[in-house]
């Protein structure tokens, strides 16, 4: 049986309290192993190790040396690709077919993409005129922010954790990561990779546990943490913001969404069906950028709905290692209870269940897993809770619309503002509508097409700040102005 320990100062350590919790596989509810739960002592040790590492050998590396080391980390993840894949798919239940082209390669690429950004980033400089005529020179100089707490979710565990650890380390910080309690494996494995690559002890630390009154809260409240970067639910983001307010620590919050897809009659309908299918159902609908509200122009509504139903019926549920499977279970029984409560609520709120709506019969070996049917609804009112709240499952609601003005208002009628997808072959309309979306990311005729140099983050209650490319530098470094009188 696996034992997931903390990774502190370059070593795997057990909790002093010996407190552990179970890690179960959502495919069949089998026990993967036990996870050590960090108390205040382990969190304190991890933060102090990270603090000390700032002024150790790590702090003395040149930028080029740091980048070379992080490139090595990416290479090593790729060299141990199958182990990362196996660990990720066991924790999440997601198909190998998907994780092998999204989660693991992107998990590795996050260490190289930001290194390149940093290596090519210029600094700002201003020449100032002074009364004596000699002038002064202002130079922007970036230094690491210090110890960064990284709090990550379970839906894309390796990818979303390295999305923050990559730039944090590239900028010379040290990190303490608290992965989701549901998915401890790949973050734990990354500790081995850090040691194999010669990353100095204390630079990358991992503590396991839950949020409130556990590792997450202890870490975000720790006074020696300089900044906190978080991905997860909006409500958790609020708690973290409160914790960060003590000592005025900087935060970056990537939170929930209730993202619209807008399908105009002048779209390429097959492209729109393919993209909307992915955006609603990939990763069993557990993607923050996923589309849960689909607005379709009335003249093609019936045709679009029929094509979506045909494609949903073709989804192949199966074990991660099944080469045909493209649809896995939800991450846990608890999350399935939540999603199912929305399936019931949709019916109470008057939805027509077009397809799905329940639990599939997966046979005796898998029925203990967190399987759920991909589901499409129609007929809900715009103020239904199912339309307004993030479900984070494989489901979407389709609603017809008649005008551009109407659909822009409908799409923006939400507290969230993470992403939107627009399907049209009319490029003027695409730009016009995209500019009106109250969202951090808008895709036209695509979805989840990511360029790691671009800004990533949410508007409204979907987050605070932007990461990605040079935007990450704003969060992960302290910009100091040096003024030199000539
Ligand atoms: P969550 O907020 O429940 O948990 C995320 C992490 O926060 C976990 O590690 C958890 O242990 C920790 N945590 C919980 N309470 C805490 C507290 N009080 N203090 C410190 N840490 C605490 O989210 P989840 O269920 O793991 O993930 C799903 C959510 O994440 C969805 O809302 C989804 O939209 C969002 N998400 C957003 C993005 C994005 O980029 N915007 C990406 C992926 C997921």
mmCIF file of C-alpha atoms in Angstrom, residues 11-394:
data_model
loop_
_atom_site.group_PDB
_atom_site.id
_atom_site.type_symbol
_atom_site.label_atom_id
_atom_site.label_comp_id
_atom_site.label_asym_id
_atom_site.label_seq_id
_atom_site.Cartn_x
_atom_site.Cartn_y
_atom_site.Cartn_z
ATOM 1 C CA UNK A 11 13.202 14.514 2.637
ATOM 2 C CA UNK A 12 9.998 12.533 2.947
ATOM 3 C CA UNK A 13 8.692 12.829 6.492
ATOM 4 C CA UNK A 14 5.726 11.384 8.361
ATOM 5 C CA UNK A 15 3.396 13.462 10.511
ATOM 6 C CA UNK A 16 4.545 13.650 14.129
ATOM 7 C CA UNK A 17 0.960 13.016 15.185
ATOM 8 C CA UNK A 18 0.856 9.878 12.960
ATOM 9 C CA UNK A 19 -2.478 11.205 11.705
ATOM 10 C CA UNK A 20 -3.323 9.868 8.234
ATOM 11 C CA UNK A 21 -6.325 9.749 5.929
ATOM 12 C CA UNK A 22 -7.376 7.464 3.093
ATOM 13 C CA UNK A 23 -6.767 8.077 -0.578
ATOM 14 C CA UNK A 24 -9.273 6.118 -2.665
ATOM 15 C CA UNK A 25 -9.464 5.545 -6.409
ATOM 16 C CA UNK A 26 -12.723 6.874 -7.874
ATOM 17 C CA UNK A 27 -12.713 4.190 -10.583
ATOM 18 C CA UNK A 28 -13.703 1.386 -8.191
ATOM 19 C CA UNK A 29 -13.340 2.917 -4.709
ATOM 20 C CA UNK A 30 -10.259 0.782 -4.017
ATOM 21 C CA UNK A 31 -7.784 2.023 -1.422
ATOM 22 C CA UNK A 32 -4.714 3.601 -3.064
ATOM 23 C CA UNK A 33 -2.953 4.365 0.170
ATOM 24 C CA UNK A 34 -2.813 6.530 3.266
ATOM 25 C CA UNK A 35 -1.865 10.189 3.303
ATOM 26 C CA UNK A 36 -0.133 11.862 6.233
ATOM 27 C CA UNK A 37 -2.020 14.888 7.490
ATOM 28 C CA UNK A 38 0.208 17.812 8.380
ATOM 29 C CA UNK A 39 -0.299 19.573 11.667
ATOM 30 C CA UNK A 40 1.037 23.016 12.554
ATOM 31 C CA UNK A 41 4.499 21.502 13.248
ATOM 32 C CA UNK A 42 4.973 20.034 9.779
ATOM 33 C CA UNK A 43 3.661 23.163 8.092
ATOM 34 C CA UNK A 44 5.977 25.286 10.208
ATOM 35 C CA UNK A 45 8.960 23.035 9.361
ATOM 36 C CA UNK A 46 8.150 23.266 5.639
ATOM 37 C CA UNK A 47 7.812 27.056 5.690
ATOM 38 C CA UNK A 48 11.035 27.460 7.675
ATOM 39 C CA UNK A 49 12.869 25.135 5.262
ATOM 40 C CA UNK A 50 11.591 27.237 2.365
ATOM 41 C CA UNK A 51 12.664 30.431 4.130
ATOM 42 C CA UNK A 52 16.158 29.104 4.822
ATOM 43 C CA UNK A 53 16.562 27.905 1.222
ATOM 44 C CA UNK A 54 16.098 31.463 -0.060
ATOM 45 C CA UNK A 55 19.520 32.399 1.258
ATOM 46 C CA UNK A 56 21.181 29.016 0.661
ATOM 47 C CA UNK A 57 22.688 27.619 -2.562
ATOM 48 C CA UNK A 58 19.384 28.251 -4.386
ATOM 49 C CA UNK A 59 19.502 31.948 -3.640
ATOM 50 C CA UNK A 60 23.032 32.130 -5.053
ATOM 51 C CA UNK A 61 22.204 30.549 -8.417
ATOM 52 C CA UNK A 62 22.259 32.810 -11.425
ATOM 53 C CA UNK A 63 19.070 33.075 -13.437
ATOM 54 C CA UNK A 64 20.635 30.944 -16.184
ATOM 55 C CA UNK A 65 21.556 28.221 -13.674
ATOM 56 C CA UNK A 66 18.038 28.244 -12.239
ATOM 57 C CA UNK A 67 16.545 27.939 -15.693
ATOM 58 C CA UNK A 68 18.878 25.057 -16.564
ATOM 59 C CA UNK A 69 17.782 23.270 -13.391
ATOM 60 C CA UNK A 70 14.096 23.743 -14.176
ATOM 61 C CA UNK A 71 14.603 22.498 -17.726
ATOM 62 C CA UNK A 72 16.096 19.386 -16.124
ATOM 63 C CA UNK A 73 12.979 19.005 -13.942
ATOM 64 C CA UNK A 74 10.804 19.077 -17.076
ATOM 65 C CA UNK A 75 13.044 16.478 -18.741
ATOM 66 C CA UNK A 76 12.871 14.233 -15.680
ATOM 67 C CA UNK A 77 9.050 14.417 -15.531
ATOM 68 C CA UNK A 78 9.003 13.351 -19.167
ATOM 69 C CA UNK A 79 11.526 10.580 -18.457
ATOM 70 C CA UNK A 80 9.223 9.284 -15.695
ATOM 71 C CA UNK A 81 6.124 9.990 -17.788
ATOM 72 C CA UNK A 82 4.469 6.608 -17.205
ATOM 73 C CA UNK A 83 4.810 6.822 -13.427
ATOM 74 C CA UNK A 84 3.279 10.296 -13.370
ATOM 75 C CA UNK A 85 0.518 9.144 -15.715
ATOM 76 C CA UNK A 86 -0.298 6.101 -13.628
ATOM 77 C CA UNK A 87 -0.302 8.083 -10.371
ATOM 78 C CA UNK A 88 -2.476 10.872 -11.800
ATOM 79 C CA UNK A 89 -5.014 8.522 -13.338
ATOM 80 C CA UNK A 90 -5.270 6.399 -10.193
ATOM 81 C CA UNK A 91 -5.984 9.490 -8.070
ATOM 82 C CA UNK A 92 -8.474 11.096 -10.462
ATOM 83 C CA UNK A 93 -9.832 8.181 -12.520
ATOM 84 C CA UNK A 94 -9.252 10.117 -15.729
ATOM 85 C CA UNK A 95 -8.496 8.191 -18.930
ATOM 86 C CA UNK A 96 -4.824 7.722 -19.887
ATOM 87 C CA UNK A 97 -5.890 8.854 -23.331
ATOM 88 C CA UNK A 98 -6.589 12.336 -21.949
ATOM 89 C CA UNK A 99 -3.958 12.667 -19.212
ATOM 90 C CA UNK A 100 -1.203 11.541 -21.569
ATOM 91 C CA UNK A 101 -1.749 14.485 -23.867
ATOM 92 C CA UNK A 102 -2.939 17.162 -21.414
ATOM 93 C CA UNK A 103 -1.990 16.652 -17.762
ATOM 94 C CA UNK A 104 1.501 15.167 -17.848
ATOM 95 C CA UNK A 105 3.036 16.957 -20.879
ATOM 96 C CA UNK A 106 1.642 20.299 -19.681
ATOM 97 C CA UNK A 107 2.837 19.484 -16.156
ATOM 98 C CA UNK A 108 6.368 19.242 -17.564
ATOM 99 C CA UNK A 109 6.011 22.163 -19.995
ATOM 100 C CA UNK A 110 5.105 24.505 -17.130
ATOM 101 C CA UNK A 111 8.756 24.317 -16.019
ATOM 102 C CA UNK A 112 10.161 25.330 -19.401
ATOM 103 C CA UNK A 113 7.591 27.867 -20.642
ATOM 104 C CA UNK A 114 8.183 30.304 -17.784
ATOM 105 C CA UNK A 115 11.931 29.901 -17.856
ATOM 106 C CA UNK A 116 11.900 31.103 -21.447
ATOM 107 C CA UNK A 117 9.658 34.042 -20.546
ATOM 108 C CA UNK A 118 12.020 35.062 -17.790
ATOM 109 C CA UNK A 119 15.141 34.660 -19.903
ATOM 110 C CA UNK A 120 13.682 36.957 -22.554
ATOM 111 C CA UNK A 121 12.123 39.549 -20.268
ATOM 112 C CA UNK A 122 13.590 43.042 -20.440
ATOM 113 C CA UNK A 123 13.562 45.462 -17.557
ATOM 114 C CA UNK A 124 12.104 48.976 -17.600
ATOM 115 C CA UNK A 125 14.327 52.009 -17.645
ATOM 116 C CA UNK A 126 13.526 55.750 -17.532
ATOM 117 C CA UNK A 127 15.893 58.656 -17.892
ATOM 118 C CA UNK A 128 14.804 61.549 -15.708
ATOM 119 C CA UNK A 129 15.764 65.176 -16.326
ATOM 120 C CA UNK A 130 16.974 66.981 -13.184
ATOM 121 C CA UNK A 131 17.455 70.735 -12.477
ATOM 122 C CA UNK A 132 21.252 70.408 -12.529
ATOM 123 C CA UNK A 133 21.019 69.125 -16.083
ATOM 124 C CA UNK A 134 22.865 65.903 -15.286
ATOM 125 C CA UNK A 135 19.801 63.722 -14.954
ATOM 126 C CA UNK A 136 19.089 60.404 -13.274
ATOM 127 C CA UNK A 137 18.517 56.877 -14.440
ATOM 128 C CA UNK A 138 15.658 54.682 -13.135
ATOM 129 C CA UNK A 139 16.021 50.936 -13.502
ATOM 130 C CA UNK A 140 13.351 48.391 -12.625
ATOM 131 C CA UNK A 141 14.913 45.470 -10.793
ATOM 132 C CA UNK A 142 13.036 42.285 -9.939
ATOM 133 C CA UNK A 143 13.773 40.117 -6.912
ATOM 134 C CA UNK A 144 12.014 36.932 -5.767
ATOM 135 C CA UNK A 145 9.018 37.568 -3.542
ATOM 136 C CA UNK A 146 10.157 34.938 -1.013
ATOM 137 C CA UNK A 147 8.224 31.914 0.265
ATOM 138 C CA UNK A 148 5.177 31.194 -1.878
ATOM 139 C CA UNK A 149 2.324 29.020 -0.593
ATOM 140 C CA UNK A 150 0.717 27.068 -3.432
ATOM 141 C CA UNK A 151 -2.767 25.688 -2.746
ATOM 142 C CA UNK A 152 -4.052 23.515 -5.564
ATOM 143 C CA UNK A 153 -7.229 21.604 -6.502
ATOM 144 C CA UNK A 154 -7.869 18.049 -7.661
ATOM 145 C CA UNK A 155 -9.180 18.420 -11.194
ATOM 146 C CA UNK A 156 -5.831 18.762 -13.028
ATOM 147 C CA UNK A 157 -3.495 18.078 -10.094
ATOM 148 C CA UNK A 158 -0.026 18.059 -11.677
ATOM 149 C CA UNK A 159 -0.830 20.620 -14.356
ATOM 150 C CA UNK A 160 -2.365 23.230 -12.060
ATOM 151 C CA UNK A 161 0.259 22.783 -9.344
ATOM 152 C CA UNK A 162 3.235 23.137 -11.711
ATOM 153 C CA UNK A 163 1.468 26.053 -13.439
ATOM 154 C CA UNK A 164 2.320 27.902 -10.215
ATOM 155 C CA UNK A 165 5.463 26.115 -9.021
ATOM 156 C CA UNK A 166 7.157 26.569 -12.445
ATOM 157 C CA UNK A 167 7.048 30.382 -12.516
ATOM 158 C CA UNK A 168 7.532 30.676 -8.738
ATOM 159 C CA UNK A 169 10.828 28.784 -8.917
ATOM 160 C CA UNK A 170 11.888 30.361 -12.205
ATOM 161 C CA UNK A 171 11.685 33.727 -10.435
ATOM 162 C CA UNK A 172 13.902 32.445 -7.594
ATOM 163 C CA UNK A 173 11.250 31.911 -4.912
ATOM 164 C CA UNK A 174 10.842 28.813 -2.785
ATOM 165 C CA UNK A 175 7.501 27.046 -2.396
ATOM 166 C CA UNK A 176 5.378 25.076 0.027
ATOM 167 C CA UNK A 177 2.666 23.212 -1.846
ATOM 168 C CA UNK A 178 -0.567 21.931 -0.329
ATOM 169 C CA UNK A 179 -2.097 19.666 -2.976
ATOM 170 C CA UNK A 180 -5.738 18.692 -2.804
ATOM 171 C CA UNK A 181 -6.474 15.993 -0.231
ATOM 172 C CA UNK A 182 -8.150 14.049 -3.083
ATOM 173 C CA UNK A 183 -5.040 13.904 -5.289
ATOM 174 C CA UNK A 184 -1.753 13.767 -3.361
ATOM 175 C CA UNK A 185 0.220 11.422 -5.636
ATOM 176 C CA UNK A 186 1.879 13.418 -8.418
ATOM 177 C CA UNK A 187 2.853 16.317 -6.152
ATOM 178 C CA UNK A 188 4.503 13.812 -3.805
ATOM 179 C CA UNK A 189 6.310 12.169 -6.726
ATOM 180 C CA UNK A 190 7.622 15.540 -7.887
ATOM 181 C CA UNK A 191 9.715 15.675 -4.681
ATOM 182 C CA UNK A 192 11.759 12.706 -5.965
ATOM 183 C CA UNK A 193 12.270 14.480 -9.280
ATOM 184 C CA UNK A 194 13.472 17.640 -7.517
ATOM 185 C CA UNK A 195 16.074 15.600 -5.608
ATOM 186 C CA UNK A 196 17.151 13.705 -8.740
ATOM 187 C CA UNK A 197 17.741 16.997 -10.542
ATOM 188 C CA UNK A 198 19.739 18.515 -7.694
ATOM 189 C CA UNK A 199 17.225 21.184 -6.696
ATOM 190 C CA UNK A 200 18.529 22.228 -3.256
ATOM 191 C CA UNK A 201 16.619 21.029 -0.180
ATOM 192 C CA UNK A 202 13.909 23.416 1.007
ATOM 193 C CA UNK A 203 13.196 24.910 -2.416
ATOM 194 C CA UNK A 204 10.192 22.649 -3.093
ATOM 195 C CA UNK A 205 8.190 21.414 -0.110
ATOM 196 C CA UNK A 206 4.905 19.549 0.128
ATOM 197 C CA UNK A 207 2.497 19.285 3.047
ATOM 198 C CA UNK A 208 -0.634 17.167 2.877
ATOM 199 C CA UNK A 209 -3.992 17.675 4.487
ATOM 200 C CA UNK A 210 -7.319 19.444 4.230
ATOM 201 C CA UNK A 211 -8.344 23.113 4.209
ATOM 202 C CA UNK A 212 -9.987 24.520 7.355
ATOM 203 C CA UNK A 213 -8.232 23.689 10.632
ATOM 204 C CA UNK A 214 -5.705 21.629 8.685
ATOM 205 C CA UNK A 215 -2.661 22.047 6.444
ATOM 206 C CA UNK A 216 -4.317 24.552 4.071
ATOM 207 C CA UNK A 217 -5.310 26.953 6.806
ATOM 208 C CA UNK A 218 -2.066 26.509 8.773
ATOM 209 C CA UNK A 219 -0.062 27.261 5.643
ATOM 210 C CA UNK A 220 -2.030 30.296 4.460
ATOM 211 C CA UNK A 221 -1.985 31.781 7.966
ATOM 212 C CA UNK A 222 1.723 31.181 8.516
ATOM 213 C CA UNK A 223 3.407 34.561 9.045
ATOM 214 C CA UNK A 224 6.599 33.563 7.198
ATOM 215 C CA UNK A 225 4.701 32.973 3.950
ATOM 216 C CA UNK A 226 5.178 35.987 1.679
ATOM 217 C CA UNK A 227 2.485 35.341 -0.929
ATOM 218 C CA UNK A 228 -0.262 32.816 -1.621
ATOM 219 C CA UNK A 229 -1.328 31.489 -4.987
ATOM 220 C CA UNK A 230 -4.523 29.488 -5.057
ATOM 221 C CA UNK A 231 -6.702 27.572 -7.498
ATOM 222 C CA UNK A 232 -10.062 26.302 -6.323
ATOM 223 C CA UNK A 233 -13.555 27.345 -5.363
ATOM 224 C CA UNK A 234 -14.528 30.974 -4.989
ATOM 225 C CA UNK A 235 -15.660 30.433 -1.381
ATOM 226 C CA UNK A 236 -12.266 28.975 -0.471
ATOM 227 C CA UNK A 237 -10.679 31.948 -2.222
ATOM 228 C CA UNK A 238 -12.567 34.239 0.155
ATOM 229 C CA UNK A 239 -11.204 32.345 3.189
ATOM 230 C CA UNK A 240 -7.676 32.533 1.782
ATOM 231 C CA UNK A 241 -8.050 36.240 1.097
ATOM 232 C CA UNK A 242 -8.960 36.764 4.750
ATOM 233 C CA UNK A 243 -5.929 34.753 5.869
ATOM 234 C CA UNK A 244 -3.697 36.754 3.525
ATOM 235 C CA UNK A 245 -4.973 40.063 4.848
ATOM 236 C CA UNK A 246 -3.037 39.515 8.070
ATOM 237 C CA UNK A 247 0.437 40.784 7.288
ATOM 238 C CA UNK A 248 -0.748 42.151 3.910
ATOM 239 C CA UNK A 249 0.456 39.153 1.900
ATOM 240 C CA UNK A 250 -0.055 39.184 -1.840
ATOM 241 C CA UNK A 251 -2.558 36.759 -3.387
ATOM 242 C CA UNK A 252 -3.338 35.304 -6.772
ATOM 243 C CA UNK A 253 -6.738 33.591 -6.941
ATOM 244 C CA UNK A 254 -7.947 31.381 -9.795
ATOM 245 C CA UNK A 255 -11.464 30.386 -8.845
ATOM 246 C CA UNK A 256 -14.712 28.954 -10.143
ATOM 247 C CA UNK A 257 -16.733 29.632 -13.271
ATOM 248 C CA UNK A 258 -20.148 29.176 -14.854
ATOM 249 C CA UNK A 259 -18.934 29.652 -18.367
ATOM 250 C CA UNK A 260 -21.162 30.337 -21.357
ATOM 251 C CA UNK A 261 -20.834 28.930 -24.850
ATOM 252 C CA UNK A 262 -22.504 30.972 -27.589
ATOM 253 C CA UNK A 263 -23.384 29.202 -30.822
ATOM 254 C CA UNK A 264 -24.470 31.485 -33.672
ATOM 255 C CA UNK A 265 -26.386 30.127 -36.666
ATOM 256 C CA UNK A 266 -23.497 31.134 -38.926
ATOM 257 C CA UNK A 267 -21.047 28.820 -37.164
ATOM 258 C CA UNK A 268 -19.447 25.720 -38.615
ATOM 259 C CA UNK A 269 -21.838 23.437 -36.772
ATOM 260 C CA UNK A 270 -19.561 20.404 -36.639
ATOM 261 C CA UNK A 271 -16.721 22.505 -35.224
ATOM 262 C CA UNK A 272 -19.137 23.948 -32.660
ATOM 263 C CA UNK A 273 -20.457 20.521 -31.653
ATOM 264 C CA UNK A 274 -16.946 19.106 -31.291
ATOM 265 C CA UNK A 275 -15.750 22.084 -29.223
ATOM 266 C CA UNK A 276 -18.837 22.272 -27.041
ATOM 267 C CA UNK A 277 -18.672 18.522 -26.403
ATOM 268 C CA UNK A 278 -15.100 18.867 -25.159
ATOM 269 C CA UNK A 279 -15.867 21.974 -23.137
ATOM 270 C CA UNK A 280 -18.767 20.308 -21.328
ATOM 271 C CA UNK A 281 -17.577 16.732 -20.951
ATOM 272 C CA UNK A 282 -13.785 16.407 -21.023
ATOM 273 C CA UNK A 283 -12.339 15.379 -17.650
ATOM 274 C CA UNK A 284 -15.919 14.403 -16.698
ATOM 275 C CA UNK A 285 -16.856 18.101 -16.793
ATOM 276 C CA UNK A 286 -14.365 18.931 -14.060
ATOM 277 C CA UNK A 287 -12.572 21.813 -15.778
ATOM 278 C CA UNK A 288 -12.859 25.347 -14.438
ATOM 279 C CA UNK A 289 -13.018 26.654 -18.018
ATOM 280 C CA UNK A 290 -15.768 24.198 -18.969
ATOM 281 C CA UNK A 291 -19.071 25.267 -20.492
ATOM 282 C CA UNK A 292 -22.160 24.625 -18.378
ATOM 283 C CA UNK A 293 -24.457 27.145 -20.150
ATOM 284 C CA UNK A 294 -24.832 26.809 -23.917
ATOM 285 C CA UNK A 295 -26.818 29.426 -25.836
ATOM 286 C CA UNK A 296 -27.747 28.402 -29.382
ATOM 287 C CA UNK A 297 -29.340 30.646 -32.019
ATOM 288 C CA UNK A 298 -32.934 29.499 -32.443
ATOM 289 C CA UNK A 299 -32.763 28.596 -36.146
ATOM 290 C CA UNK A 300 -30.180 25.842 -35.490
ATOM 291 C CA UNK A 301 -31.203 24.927 -31.932
ATOM 292 C CA UNK A 302 -32.932 21.609 -32.716
ATOM 293 C CA UNK A 303 -30.186 20.497 -35.080
ATOM 294 C CA UNK A 304 -27.438 21.414 -32.613
ATOM 295 C CA UNK A 305 -29.204 19.677 -29.725
ATOM 296 C CA UNK A 306 -29.702 16.527 -31.787
ATOM 297 C CA UNK A 307 -26.007 16.429 -32.766
ATOM 298 C CA UNK A 308 -24.908 16.972 -29.159
ATOM 299 C CA UNK A 309 -27.105 14.091 -28.002
ATOM 300 C CA UNK A 310 -25.662 11.837 -30.687
ATOM 301 C CA UNK A 311 -22.130 12.670 -29.551
ATOM 302 C CA UNK A 312 -22.904 12.238 -25.845
ATOM 303 C CA UNK A 313 -24.299 8.786 -26.605
ATOM 304 C CA UNK A 314 -20.927 7.904 -28.181
ATOM 305 C CA UNK A 315 -18.830 8.815 -25.111
ATOM 306 C CA UNK A 316 -16.992 5.741 -23.950
ATOM 307 C CA UNK A 317 -16.943 5.268 -20.189
ATOM 308 C CA UNK A 318 -14.178 3.029 -18.929
ATOM 309 C CA UNK A 319 -11.145 2.386 -16.777
ATOM 310 C CA UNK A 320 -8.228 4.817 -17.232
ATOM 311 C CA UNK A 321 -6.080 2.208 -18.991
ATOM 312 C CA UNK A 322 -8.825 1.267 -21.485
ATOM 313 C CA UNK A 323 -7.467 2.700 -24.765
ATOM 314 C CA UNK A 324 -11.013 3.350 -26.026
ATOM 315 C CA UNK A 325 -12.203 5.194 -22.896
ATOM 316 C CA UNK A 326 -12.585 8.965 -23.142
ATOM 317 C CA UNK A 327 -14.804 9.494 -20.095
ATOM 318 C CA UNK A 328 -13.876 8.600 -16.514
ATOM 319 C CA UNK A 329 -15.637 8.895 -13.170
ATOM 320 C CA UNK A 330 -15.936 12.031 -11.043
ATOM 321 C CA UNK A 331 -13.093 12.534 -8.576
ATOM 322 C CA UNK A 332 -14.847 11.138 -5.487
ATOM 323 C CA UNK A 333 -18.078 9.837 -4.021
ATOM 324 C CA UNK A 334 -18.519 13.135 -2.180
ATOM 325 C CA UNK A 335 -18.252 15.090 -5.415
ATOM 326 C CA UNK A 336 -20.673 12.689 -7.105
ATOM 327 C CA UNK A 337 -23.197 13.351 -4.309
ATOM 328 C CA UNK A 338 -22.862 17.066 -5.029
ATOM 329 C CA UNK A 339 -23.267 16.689 -8.793
ATOM 330 C CA UNK A 340 -26.187 14.293 -8.364
ATOM 331 C CA UNK A 341 -27.907 16.789 -6.081
ATOM 332 C CA UNK A 342 -27.821 19.220 -9.038
ATOM 333 C CA UNK A 343 -29.163 16.485 -11.352
ATOM 334 C CA UNK A 344 -32.163 16.144 -8.990
ATOM 335 C CA UNK A 345 -32.472 19.906 -8.595
ATOM 336 C CA UNK A 346 -32.566 20.381 -12.380
ATOM 337 C CA UNK A 347 -35.630 18.148 -12.559
ATOM 338 C CA UNK A 348 -37.271 19.960 -9.632
ATOM 339 C CA UNK A 349 -36.599 23.255 -11.381
ATOM 340 C CA UNK A 350 -38.432 21.997 -14.476
ATOM 341 C CA UNK A 351 -35.631 20.874 -16.796
ATOM 342 C CA UNK A 352 -36.204 18.443 -19.625
ATOM 343 C CA UNK A 353 -33.506 15.779 -19.313
ATOM 344 C CA UNK A 354 -32.439 15.351 -22.939
ATOM 345 C CA UNK A 355 -29.887 12.640 -22.157
ATOM 346 C CA UNK A 356 -28.288 11.151 -19.049
ATOM 347 C CA UNK A 357 -29.365 12.397 -15.634
ATOM 348 C CA UNK A 358 -28.324 9.479 -13.446
ATOM 349 C CA UNK A 359 -25.742 6.858 -12.545
ATOM 350 C CA UNK A 360 -24.645 4.378 -15.221
ATOM 351 C CA UNK A 361 -24.478 0.649 -14.556
ATOM 352 C CA UNK A 362 -20.753 -0.057 -14.874
ATOM 353 C CA UNK A 363 -20.947 -3.688 -13.725
ATOM 354 C CA UNK A 364 -19.973 -5.271 -10.401
ATOM 355 C CA UNK A 365 -16.263 -4.352 -10.557
ATOM 356 C CA UNK A 366 -16.790 -0.635 -11.107
ATOM 357 C CA UNK A 367 -20.155 0.139 -9.547
ATOM 358 C CA UNK A 368 -18.418 1.224 -6.333
ATOM 359 C CA UNK A 369 -16.719 4.031 -8.293
ATOM 360 C CA UNK A 370 -17.891 7.630 -8.694
ATOM 361 C CA UNK A 371 -19.404 7.123 -12.149
ATOM 362 C CA UNK A 372 -22.056 9.444 -13.456
ATOM 363 C CA UNK A 373 -23.885 9.920 -16.735
ATOM 364 C CA UNK A 374 -23.029 12.821 -19.041
ATOM 365 C CA UNK A 375 -26.152 14.946 -19.089
ATOM 366 C CA UNK A 376 -27.851 17.595 -21.224
ATOM 367 C CA UNK A 377 -30.823 19.645 -20.080
ATOM 368 C CA UNK A 378 -33.118 22.110 -21.795
ATOM 369 C CA UNK A 379 -36.041 24.206 -20.586
ATOM 370 C CA UNK A 380 -34.671 25.816 -17.425
ATOM 371 C CA UNK A 381 -35.482 29.393 -16.472
ATOM 372 C CA UNK A 382 -32.594 31.854 -16.491
ATOM 373 C CA UNK A 383 -32.794 32.261 -12.723
ATOM 374 C CA UNK A 384 -32.711 28.509 -11.953
ATOM 375 C CA UNK A 385 -29.968 27.560 -9.491
ATOM 376 C CA UNK A 386 -28.685 24.988 -11.992
ATOM 377 C CA UNK A 387 -28.054 27.874 -14.394
ATOM 378 C CA UNK A 388 -26.459 30.126 -11.801
ATOM 379 C CA UNK A 389 -24.282 27.836 -9.654
ATOM 380 C CA UNK A 390 -21.106 26.039 -10.669
ATOM 381 C CA UNK A 391 -21.788 22.280 -10.755
ATOM 382 C CA UNK A 392 -18.364 21.058 -11.932
ATOM 383 C CA UNK A 393 -19.748 17.884 -13.481
ATOM 384 C CA UNK A 394 -20.401 16.487 -16.983
#
